[in-house]
Amino acid sequence: MYRDPVQSLEPLPSRPAAIRALRVGMIGIGTVGSGTFRVLARNQAEIAGRAGRPIELVMVAARNLVRAATVVGGNVPLTDDPLRVATHPDVDVVVEVAGGTGPARDWVLAAIAHGKHVVTANKALLAEHGAEIFAAARRHGVAVAYEGAVAVSIPIVKALREGLTANRIEWVAGIINGTTNFILSKMRDEGLDFAAALVQAQALGYAEADPAFDIEGIDAAHKLTLLAANAFGTSVRLADVQVEGITALQRVDVACAEQLGYRIKLLGVARRSEEGVELRVQPALVPASHLMAHVNGSMNAVMVKGDAAGVTMYYGAGAGSEQTASAVIADLVDVARLDGTHAAQRVPHLGFHAHAMSDLPVLPRAAACCAHYLRIPVHAASQIEAVSGWLAGQQVPVRQVALAAAQPGMGAQVLVLTQPVRQGTMDLALHALQAHPLVAGKVTALRVEELA
Ligand code: HSE
C-alpha cells in the first residue's frame, strides 16, 4: 500500500522547544519607540507566527525614565544608559529609534561590535555614517535593517532590494517627507499659512525634533541617498544631493501652478543616465492629473522606473508613530528569520553585495536637463510676447506662456513652462532675465516633473 512519506513522519511540534524568543533592546521610547512597543504588544501572536518565534522587548534605554515607565509599564527593565542596551549579553537585536547622529553612531557601532543585529529608523544616521556602519556590520556578520528610515509605512526598501532585483533601475522619484507634504496640502486646501501648518505637523508627531530638517529638505535628502544606493548600487552619498526645501515657496506659485494644470510637491528624484547620477530634492510642479499630485497630507508615494517592470508606484503614510513601527517590526521579523544564517546568504544591506557596488559619477548641476516653470513679474501685461521671444533667443524653448490670473496686490506676471532644457542654459538665462528692463521683480523658477 502506498504511504505518503511525509505523512508517515511524526508530526513536528508547532514550535520546537529549542527556538527561543528574539530579545530586543530598544534605545529611545519617543514617537517611534512607543509605537513599536504598542504594536509589538498588540499583535504579539501574529508577529510571532510570522517570525517563527516570539519577539520580546527585554530592555529599554530612555533619557527620561519616568516618562518611559508610563509607556512600558513595570515589565520591561529601563536604563538611562544606551550603551548598556547596545552591549548587553541578553540582547540579540538593538532597535535604535532615538534619532540624532553622533551618540547614535556610537551606540550602533557598539551594538555591531558586540555581534548584535541593528534595526533603526534613523535616516540621518545612515545617510551620514552609513558607509562606516554597513562596513562594520559586514565585518561582524550582523544585519542593519532600516525600512522605517524611508517613507515609513511603505516597504520601499524591500521593494527595491527584493521585489525589483531583476531590473536595472533608471530612476526613483517621490514624496518622501510627510511633514512638508502635510504643510503644502494644508496651505493649498485650507489656506493655512506655513507656520500654522508646521505647528499642526509637529503636534501630530510628523516633524523631526528639529523641523528645519523637514522644511529645508534635508530629511528627504537623507531618504533619497538610501533609495539611490539601493536602486543603483552606489555608495550612500549625501553630499551629492542638491537640496532645496519649501521655506522659500510662495503661495502665489501654488495658485499659478494650479492655473497651468499643475500642483507643487516637494520631490526627491534620483536618476541615472550615461553621464552620471542626478540626486535632488526640490519643490517641483507635477501634472494635476498625475497620481503623485493627489498624494496629500502626511502621505508619501514613491515611483520606481525599472527597465523590465516599467514604472511601479508605492503609496502609504509617510510619518507617524505606529506607521513607522510597522516598518521597524517588519525589520525585526526579518532579523528573527535570518538570525543564525550565514551573512552571505542574506539580502545585502544596500541591495547589492559589497563587491558589486560602484561609485557612479555625479552629474554636475549644469548638465542636468529638466523642464521649468517661471513666474516673471513684468511692468505691463502687453510684455508677454517680448518675454517669450527673449527666452527663445536664449535657447530656452518655451512650451506654454500665459498671464497669471489677477490676485489682490499683485502686478502683471508672465507664467512660462519650458521644454526640457539644460540647467546650465537655464541658470544663465535666469541670471540675464533678472537684470532685464522688462522684469519688474524677482523671477521665480521651479522644476517641472512630468513623471512619465
Ligand atoms: N519627519 C519625517 C517626515 C518623519 O515628516 O517625513 C518620517 O521620516
Coordinates of C-alpha atoms and ligand atoms in Angstrom, one line a residue:
M1 CA 0.0 0.0 0.0
Y2 CA 1.3 3.5 -0.9
R3 CA 2.2 5.5 2.2
D4 CA 2.9 9.2 1.7
P5 CA 6.4 9.5 3.1
V6 CA 5.7 13.0 4.5
Q7 CA 2.5 12.0 6.3
S8 CA 4.2 8.9 7.8
L9 CA 6.6 11.1 9.7
E10 CA 5.9 12.1 13.2
P11 CA 4.2 15.5 13.2
L12 CA 6.5 18.4 14.0
P13 CA 5.8 20.2 17.2
S14 CA 4.2 23.6 16.3
R15 CA 7.1 25.4 17.9
P16 CA 10.3 23.4 18.6
A17 CA 11.3 23.9 22.2
A18 CA 14.8 25.0 21.1
I19 CA 13.5 28.1 19.3
R20 CA 13.8 30.9 21.8
A21 CA 12.5 34.4 21.6
L22 CA 14.4 37.1 19.7
R23 CA 15.4 39.5 22.5
V24 CA 15.1 43.2 21.6
G25 CA 16.8 46.1 23.4
M26 CA 15.4 49.4 22.4
I27 CA 17.2 52.8 22.5
G28 CA 14.6 55.6 22.6
I29 CA 11.0 55.4 23.5
G30 CA 9.6 58.6 21.9
T31 CA 7.2 58.7 19.0
V32 CA 8.6 55.7 17.1
G33 CA 9.7 53.7 20.2
S34 CA 6.3 53.9 21.9
G35 CA 4.5 53.0 18.7
T36 CA 6.8 50.0 18.3
F37 CA 6.1 49.0 21.9
R38 CA 2.3 49.2 21.4
V39 CA 2.2 47.3 18.1
L40 CA 4.6 44.6 19.3
A41 CA 2.3 44.1 22.4
R42 CA -1.0 44.3 20.5
N43 CA 0.0 41.9 17.6
Q44 CA 2.3 39.7 19.6
A45 CA 0.8 36.3 18.5
E46 CA 0.6 37.2 14.8
I47 CA 4.1 38.7 14.8
A48 CA 5.5 35.5 16.4
G49 CA 3.5 33.4 13.9
R50 CA 5.2 35.2 11.1
A51 CA 8.7 35.4 12.7
G52 CA 8.6 31.7 13.7
R53 CA 9.5 32.8 17.3
P54 CA 8.3 35.4 19.8
I55 CA 9.9 38.9 19.7
E56 CA 10.4 40.1 23.2
L57 CA 11.3 43.6 24.4
V58 CA 13.9 42.9 27.2
M59 CA 15.3 46.3 27.9
V60 CA 14.7 50.0 27.0
A61 CA 17.1 52.9 27.3
A62 CA 15.5 56.3 27.6
R63 CA 16.6 59.8 28.6
N64 CA 13.5 60.4 30.8
L65 CA 12.9 57.2 32.8
V66 CA 9.7 58.5 34.4
R67 CA 8.1 59.1 31.1
A68 CA 9.5 55.8 29.7
A69 CA 7.8 54.0 32.6
T70 CA 4.5 55.4 31.7
V71 CA 4.9 53.9 28.2
V72 CA 6.2 50.4 29.0
G73 CA 4.8 49.9 32.5
G74 CA 6.7 47.9 35.0
N75 CA 7.5 44.8 33.0
V76 CA 10.5 46.0 30.9
P77 CA 13.8 47.0 32.6
L78 CA 14.7 50.6 32.0
T79 CA 18.1 52.3 31.9
D80 CA 19.3 55.7 31.1
D81 CA 22.5 54.3 29.5
P82 CA 22.0 53.4 25.8
L83 CA 25.4 51.7 25.7
R84 CA 24.2 49.2 28.3
V85 CA 21.4 48.1 25.9
A86 CA 23.9 48.2 22.9
T87 CA 26.3 45.8 24.7
H88 CA 24.1 43.7 27.0
P89 CA 24.6 39.9 26.6
D90 CA 20.8 39.3 26.9
V91 CA 20.1 41.4 23.8
D92 CA 20.1 39.9 20.3
V93 CA 19.0 42.9 18.4
V94 CA 19.2 46.6 19.1
V95 CA 16.4 48.9 17.9
E96 CA 17.8 52.4 17.7
V97 CA 14.9 54.9 17.5
A98 CA 16.4 57.7 19.5
G99 CA 17.4 59.8 16.4
G100 CA 20.4 62.1 16.0
T101 CA 23.7 61.2 14.6
G102 CA 26.7 61.5 17.0
P103 CA 25.7 59.4 20.0
A104 CA 23.5 57.1 17.9
R105 CA 26.5 56.3 15.7
D106 CA 28.5 55.2 18.8
W107 CA 25.6 53.0 20.1
V108 CA 25.0 51.4 16.8
L109 CA 28.7 50.7 16.2
A110 CA 29.0 49.3 19.8
A111 CA 26.0 47.0 19.2
I112 CA 27.5 45.8 15.9
A113 CA 30.9 45.2 17.6
H114 CA 29.1 43.1 20.2
G115 CA 27.6 40.9 17.4
K116 CA 24.1 42.3 17.6
H117 CA 21.8 43.0 14.7
V118 CA 20.5 46.5 14.5
V119 CA 17.2 47.9 13.4
T120 CA 17.0 51.6 13.0
A121 CA 14.6 54.2 11.6
N122 CA 17.3 56.8 11.8
K123 CA 17.8 58.1 8.2
A124 CA 20.1 60.9 9.2
L125 CA 22.4 58.4 10.9
L126 CA 22.6 56.1 7.8
A127 CA 22.9 59.0 5.3
E128 CA 25.8 60.4 7.2
H129 CA 27.5 57.3 8.6
G130 CA 26.0 54.5 6.5
A131 CA 29.3 53.6 4.8
E132 CA 31.0 53.1 8.2
I133 CA 28.1 51.3 9.8
F134 CA 27.4 48.9 6.9
A135 CA 31.1 48.1 6.6
A136 CA 31.2 47.3 10.4
A137 CA 28.1 45.2 10.1
R138 CA 29.7 43.2 7.2
R139 CA 32.8 42.6 9.3
H140 CA 30.8 41.3 12.2
G141 CA 28.3 39.4 10.1
V142 CA 25.2 41.2 11.5
A143 CA 22.2 42.8 9.8
V144 CA 21.4 46.5 9.8
A145 CA 17.8 46.9 8.8
Y146 CA 16.2 50.3 8.1
E147 CA 12.9 50.1 6.4
G148 CA 11.4 52.6 8.8
A149 CA 14.0 55.2 7.7
V150 CA 12.5 55.7 4.3
A151 CA 8.8 56.6 3.7
V152 CA 8.0 54.9 6.9
S153 CA 4.9 52.6 6.3
I154 CA 5.8 51.9 2.6
P155 CA 8.0 48.8 2.2
I156 CA 10.1 50.6 -0.4
V157 CA 13.5 49.3 0.7
K158 CA 12.1 45.8 0.4
A159 CA 10.6 46.6 -3.0
L160 CA 13.9 47.9 -4.3
R161 CA 16.2 45.2 -2.7
E162 CA 14.0 42.2 -3.3
G163 CA 10.9 42.8 -5.4
L164 CA 12.7 44.6 -8.2
T165 CA 16.0 42.8 -8.2
A166 CA 15.6 41.8 -11.9
N167 CA 15.6 45.4 -13.0
R168 CA 18.1 48.0 -14.0
I169 CA 16.6 50.9 -12.1
E170 CA 16.5 54.1 -14.2
W171 CA 15.0 56.5 -11.7
V172 CA 13.3 56.8 -8.4
A173 CA 11.1 59.8 -7.6
G174 CA 8.7 60.5 -4.8
I175 CA 7.2 62.5 -2.0
I176 CA 9.4 61.2 0.9
N177 CA 8.7 63.7 3.6
G178 CA 5.4 63.6 5.4
T179 CA 5.7 67.0 7.2
T180 CA 6.3 69.1 4.1
N181 CA 3.6 67.3 2.2
F182 CA 1.2 67.9 5.1
I183 CA 2.2 71.6 5.1
L184 CA 1.8 72.0 1.3
S185 CA -1.6 70.3 1.4
K186 CA -2.9 72.5 4.3
M187 CA -1.7 75.6 2.5
R188 CA -3.4 74.6 -0.7
D189 CA -6.6 73.1 0.6
E190 CA -7.3 75.1 3.7
G191 CA -5.4 78.3 3.0
L192 CA -3.5 77.8 6.2
D193 CA -0.2 79.7 6.4
F194 CA 3.1 77.9 6.6
A195 CA 3.8 78.4 10.3
A196 CA 0.4 77.3 11.4
A197 CA 0.6 74.2 9.2
L198 CA 4.0 73.3 10.6
V199 CA 2.7 73.6 14.2
Q200 CA 0.0 71.1 13.4
A201 CA 2.5 68.7 11.8
Q202 CA 4.6 68.9 14.9
A203 CA 1.6 68.3 17.2
L204 CA 0.8 65.2 15.2
G205 CA 4.3 63.8 15.7
Y206 CA 5.2 64.0 12.0
A207 CA 8.1 66.5 12.2
E208 CA 11.7 65.8 13.2
A209 CA 12.9 67.0 16.6
D210 CA 14.4 69.9 14.7
P211 CA 11.7 70.6 12.0
A212 CA 14.3 72.5 9.9
F213 CA 15.3 69.0 8.7
D214 CA 11.9 68.6 7.2
I215 CA 11.2 72.1 5.7
E216 CA 14.7 72.6 4.4
G217 CA 14.5 69.3 2.5
I218 CA 17.3 67.6 4.5
D219 CA 15.2 64.7 5.8
A220 CA 14.1 64.0 2.2
A221 CA 17.7 64.1 1.1
H222 CA 18.7 61.6 3.8
K223 CA 16.0 59.2 2.5
L224 CA 16.9 59.9 -1.2
T225 CA 20.5 58.8 -0.6
L226 CA 19.3 55.5 0.8
L227 CA 16.9 55.0 -2.1
A228 CA 19.5 55.8 -4.7
A229 CA 22.1 53.5 -3.1
N230 CA 19.6 50.6 -3.2
A231 CA 18.4 51.5 -6.7
F232 CA 21.7 52.0 -8.4
G233 CA 24.3 50.1 -6.2
T234 CA 26.1 53.3 -5.4
S235 CA 27.5 54.2 -2.0
V236 CA 25.4 56.4 0.3
R237 CA 26.3 60.0 -0.8
L238 CA 24.5 62.8 1.0
A239 CA 27.0 65.4 -0.1
D240 CA 26.0 64.9 -3.8
V241 CA 22.3 65.7 -3.3
Q242 CA 21.1 69.1 -4.5
V243 CA 18.7 70.2 -1.7
E244 CA 16.1 72.9 -1.7
G245 CA 13.2 72.9 0.8
I246 CA 9.8 74.6 0.9
T247 CA 10.6 77.7 3.0
A248 CA 11.1 80.0 0.0
L249 CA 8.0 78.7 -1.7
Q250 CA 5.3 81.3 -2.1
R251 CA 1.5 80.8 -2.0
V252 CA 1.2 82.7 -5.3
D253 CA 3.2 80.0 -7.1
V254 CA 0.9 77.3 -5.7
A255 CA -2.0 79.3 -7.3
C256 CA -0.1 79.9 -10.6
A257 CA 0.9 76.2 -10.9
E258 CA -2.8 75.3 -10.4
Q259 CA -3.7 77.7 -13.2
L260 CA -1.4 75.9 -15.5
G261 CA -2.7 72.5 -14.5
Y262 CA 0.0 71.5 -12.0
R263 CA 0.5 71.1 -8.3
I264 CA 3.6 71.8 -6.3
K265 CA 5.1 68.9 -4.3
L266 CA 8.5 68.5 -2.6
L267 CA 10.0 65.7 -4.7
G268 CA 13.1 63.6 -4.2
V269 CA 14.5 62.5 -7.6
A270 CA 17.3 60.1 -8.2
R271 CA 18.0 59.5 -11.9
R272 CA 20.9 57.8 -13.7
S273 CA 22.0 58.4 -17.2
E274 CA 25.1 57.6 -19.3
E275 CA 26.6 60.8 -18.0
G276 CA 26.0 60.2 -14.3
V277 CA 23.7 60.1 -11.3
E278 CA 21.5 63.1 -10.5
L279 CA 20.2 63.4 -6.9
R280 CA 17.9 66.3 -6.0
V281 CA 15.3 67.3 -3.5
Q282 CA 13.2 70.3 -4.7
P283 CA 9.7 71.7 -4.8
A284 CA 8.5 70.8 -8.3
L285 CA 5.4 71.1 -10.4
V286 CA 3.7 67.8 -11.2
P287 CA 0.7 67.5 -13.5
A288 CA -2.6 67.8 -11.6
S289 CA -3.8 64.7 -13.4
H290 CA -0.9 62.6 -12.1
L291 CA -1.4 60.2 -9.1
M292 CA 1.5 61.9 -7.4
A293 CA -0.4 65.2 -7.4
H294 CA -3.1 63.5 -5.3
V295 CA -0.8 62.3 -2.5
N296 CA -1.9 64.6 0.2
G297 CA -1.4 65.3 3.9
S298 CA 1.3 63.3 5.6
M299 CA 1.1 60.5 2.9
N300 CA 4.2 59.6 0.9
A301 CA 4.5 58.0 -2.6
V302 CA 7.5 56.6 -4.4
M303 CA 7.7 55.8 -8.1
V304 CA 10.4 53.5 -9.4
K305 CA 11.3 53.0 -13.1
G306 CA 12.8 49.7 -13.9
D307 CA 13.8 48.5 -17.4
A308 CA 11.8 45.3 -17.1
A309 CA 8.9 46.2 -14.7
G310 CA 8.4 49.6 -16.1
V311 CA 7.0 52.2 -13.6
T312 CA 5.8 50.9 -10.3
M313 CA 4.3 53.2 -7.6
Y314 CA 4.1 52.8 -3.8
Y315 CA 1.8 54.8 -1.5
G316 CA 1.3 55.0 2.2
A317 CA 1.7 57.0 5.4
G318 CA 5.0 58.9 5.4
A319 CA 5.2 59.8 9.1
G320 CA 3.6 58.7 12.4
S321 CA 4.2 56.6 15.4
E322 CA 2.6 53.2 14.6
Q323 CA 3.1 53.8 10.8
T324 CA 6.9 53.8 11.5
A325 CA 6.5 51.0 14.0
S326 CA 5.0 48.8 11.2
A327 CA 8.4 49.1 9.3
V328 CA 10.5 48.7 12.4
I329 CA 8.7 45.5 13.4
A330 CA 8.8 44.1 9.8
D331 CA 12.6 44.5 10.1
L332 CA 12.6 42.7 13.5
V333 CA 10.7 39.8 11.9
D334 CA 13.3 39.7 9.1
V335 CA 16.0 39.6 11.7
A336 CA 14.2 36.8 13.6
R337 CA 14.1 34.8 10.4
L338 CA 17.7 35.4 9.4
D339 CA 19.4 35.2 12.8
G340 CA 21.8 32.3 12.7
T341 CA 22.1 32.2 8.9
H342 CA 25.4 32.9 7.1
A343 CA 25.7 36.6 6.3
A344 CA 26.5 35.8 2.7
Q345 CA 23.0 34.2 2.2
R346 CA 21.2 37.3 3.4
V347 CA 19.8 40.2 1.4
P348 CA 22.7 42.7 1.3
H349 CA 22.4 45.9 3.3
L350 CA 22.1 48.1 0.3
G351 CA 20.7 45.6 -2.1
F352 CA 24.0 44.8 -3.9
H353 CA 26.8 42.7 -2.5
A354 CA 29.8 44.9 -1.5
H355 CA 32.0 43.9 -4.4
A356 CA 29.2 44.9 -6.9
M357 CA 28.8 48.4 -5.5
S358 CA 30.3 51.2 -7.6
D359 CA 30.7 54.9 -7.3
L360 CA 28.9 56.2 -10.3
P361 CA 29.9 59.7 -11.4
V362 CA 27.7 62.6 -10.2
L363 CA 26.0 64.6 -12.9
P364 CA 27.1 68.3 -12.5
R365 CA 24.1 70.6 -11.8
A366 CA 24.7 72.4 -15.1
A367 CA 24.4 69.2 -17.1
A368 CA 21.0 68.1 -15.7
C369 CA 18.1 68.5 -18.1
C370 CA 14.5 69.4 -16.9
A371 CA 11.5 71.5 -17.9
H372 CA 10.9 74.6 -15.8
Y373 CA 8.1 76.9 -14.6
L374 CA 8.9 80.6 -14.5
R375 CA 6.9 83.4 -12.9
I376 CA 8.2 86.7 -14.2
P377 CA 6.8 90.0 -12.8
V378 CA 6.6 92.5 -15.7
H379 CA 5.6 96.2 -15.9
A380 CA 2.7 95.5 -18.2
A381 CA 0.7 92.5 -19.4
S382 CA 1.4 93.5 -23.0
Q383 CA 5.1 92.5 -22.5
I384 CA 4.2 88.8 -22.6
E385 CA 5.3 88.3 -26.1
A386 CA 8.5 90.2 -25.6
V387 CA 9.4 87.9 -22.6
S388 CA 8.6 84.7 -24.6
G389 CA 10.7 85.9 -27.6
W390 CA 13.6 86.9 -25.4
L391 CA 13.7 83.4 -23.7
A392 CA 13.6 81.7 -27.1
G393 CA 16.6 83.8 -28.1
Q394 CA 18.5 82.5 -25.0
Q395 CA 18.0 78.8 -26.2
V396 CA 15.2 78.3 -23.6
P397 CA 12.4 76.6 -25.6
V398 CA 9.0 77.8 -24.4
R399 CA 6.2 75.3 -24.3
Q400 CA 3.5 77.5 -22.9
V401 CA 3.1 81.1 -21.9
A402 CA 0.3 82.8 -20.0
L403 CA -0.6 85.7 -17.9
A404 CA -1.2 84.9 -14.2
A405 CA -4.8 85.3 -13.1
A406 CA -5.1 88.6 -11.2
Q407 CA -4.5 88.3 -7.4
P408 CA -5.0 91.1 -4.9
G409 CA -1.9 93.3 -4.6
M410 CA -0.1 91.5 -7.4
G411 CA 1.1 93.2 -10.6
A412 CA 1.3 91.6 -14.0
Q413 CA 3.1 88.2 -14.0
V414 CA 4.1 86.2 -17.1
L415 CA 4.0 82.4 -16.5
V416 CA 6.2 80.2 -18.6
L417 CA 6.5 76.5 -18.9
T418 CA 9.7 75.5 -20.8
Q419 CA 10.6 72.3 -22.7
P420 CA 13.4 70.3 -21.0
V421 CA 16.5 72.5 -21.0
R422 CA 20.0 72.0 -19.6
Q423 CA 20.2 73.6 -16.1
G424 CA 23.4 75.4 -17.2
T425 CA 21.5 77.2 -20.0
M426 CA 18.5 77.9 -17.7
D427 CA 20.8 79.4 -15.0
L428 CA 22.5 81.7 -17.5
A429 CA 19.1 82.8 -18.9
L430 CA 17.7 83.4 -15.5
H431 CA 20.6 85.5 -14.4
A432 CA 20.3 87.7 -17.5
L433 CA 16.5 87.8 -17.2
Q434 CA 16.6 89.1 -13.7
A435 CA 18.6 92.1 -14.9
H436 CA 16.4 92.7 -18.0
P437 CA 14.4 96.0 -18.1
L438 CA 11.3 94.1 -18.9
V439 CA 11.3 92.5 -15.5
A440 CA 9.7 94.2 -12.6
G441 CA 10.5 92.0 -9.6
K442 CA 12.1 88.7 -8.6
V443 CA 11.8 85.9 -11.1
T444 CA 10.7 82.5 -9.6
A445 CA 11.9 79.3 -11.2
L446 CA 10.8 75.8 -10.3
R447 CA 11.3 72.5 -11.9
V448 CA 8.6 70.6 -13.7
E449 CA 8.5 66.8 -13.4
E450 CA 6.1 65.1 -15.8
L451 CA 6.9 61.7 -14.1
A452 CA 6.0 59.9 -17.3
Ligands
HSE1 N1 9.8 63.9 9.8 C1 9.7 62.8 8.9 C2 8.6 63.2 7.8 C3 9.2 61.6 9.7 O1 7.9 64.1 8.1 O2 8.6 62.5 6.8 C4 9.3 60.3 8.9 O3 10.5 60.0 8.4

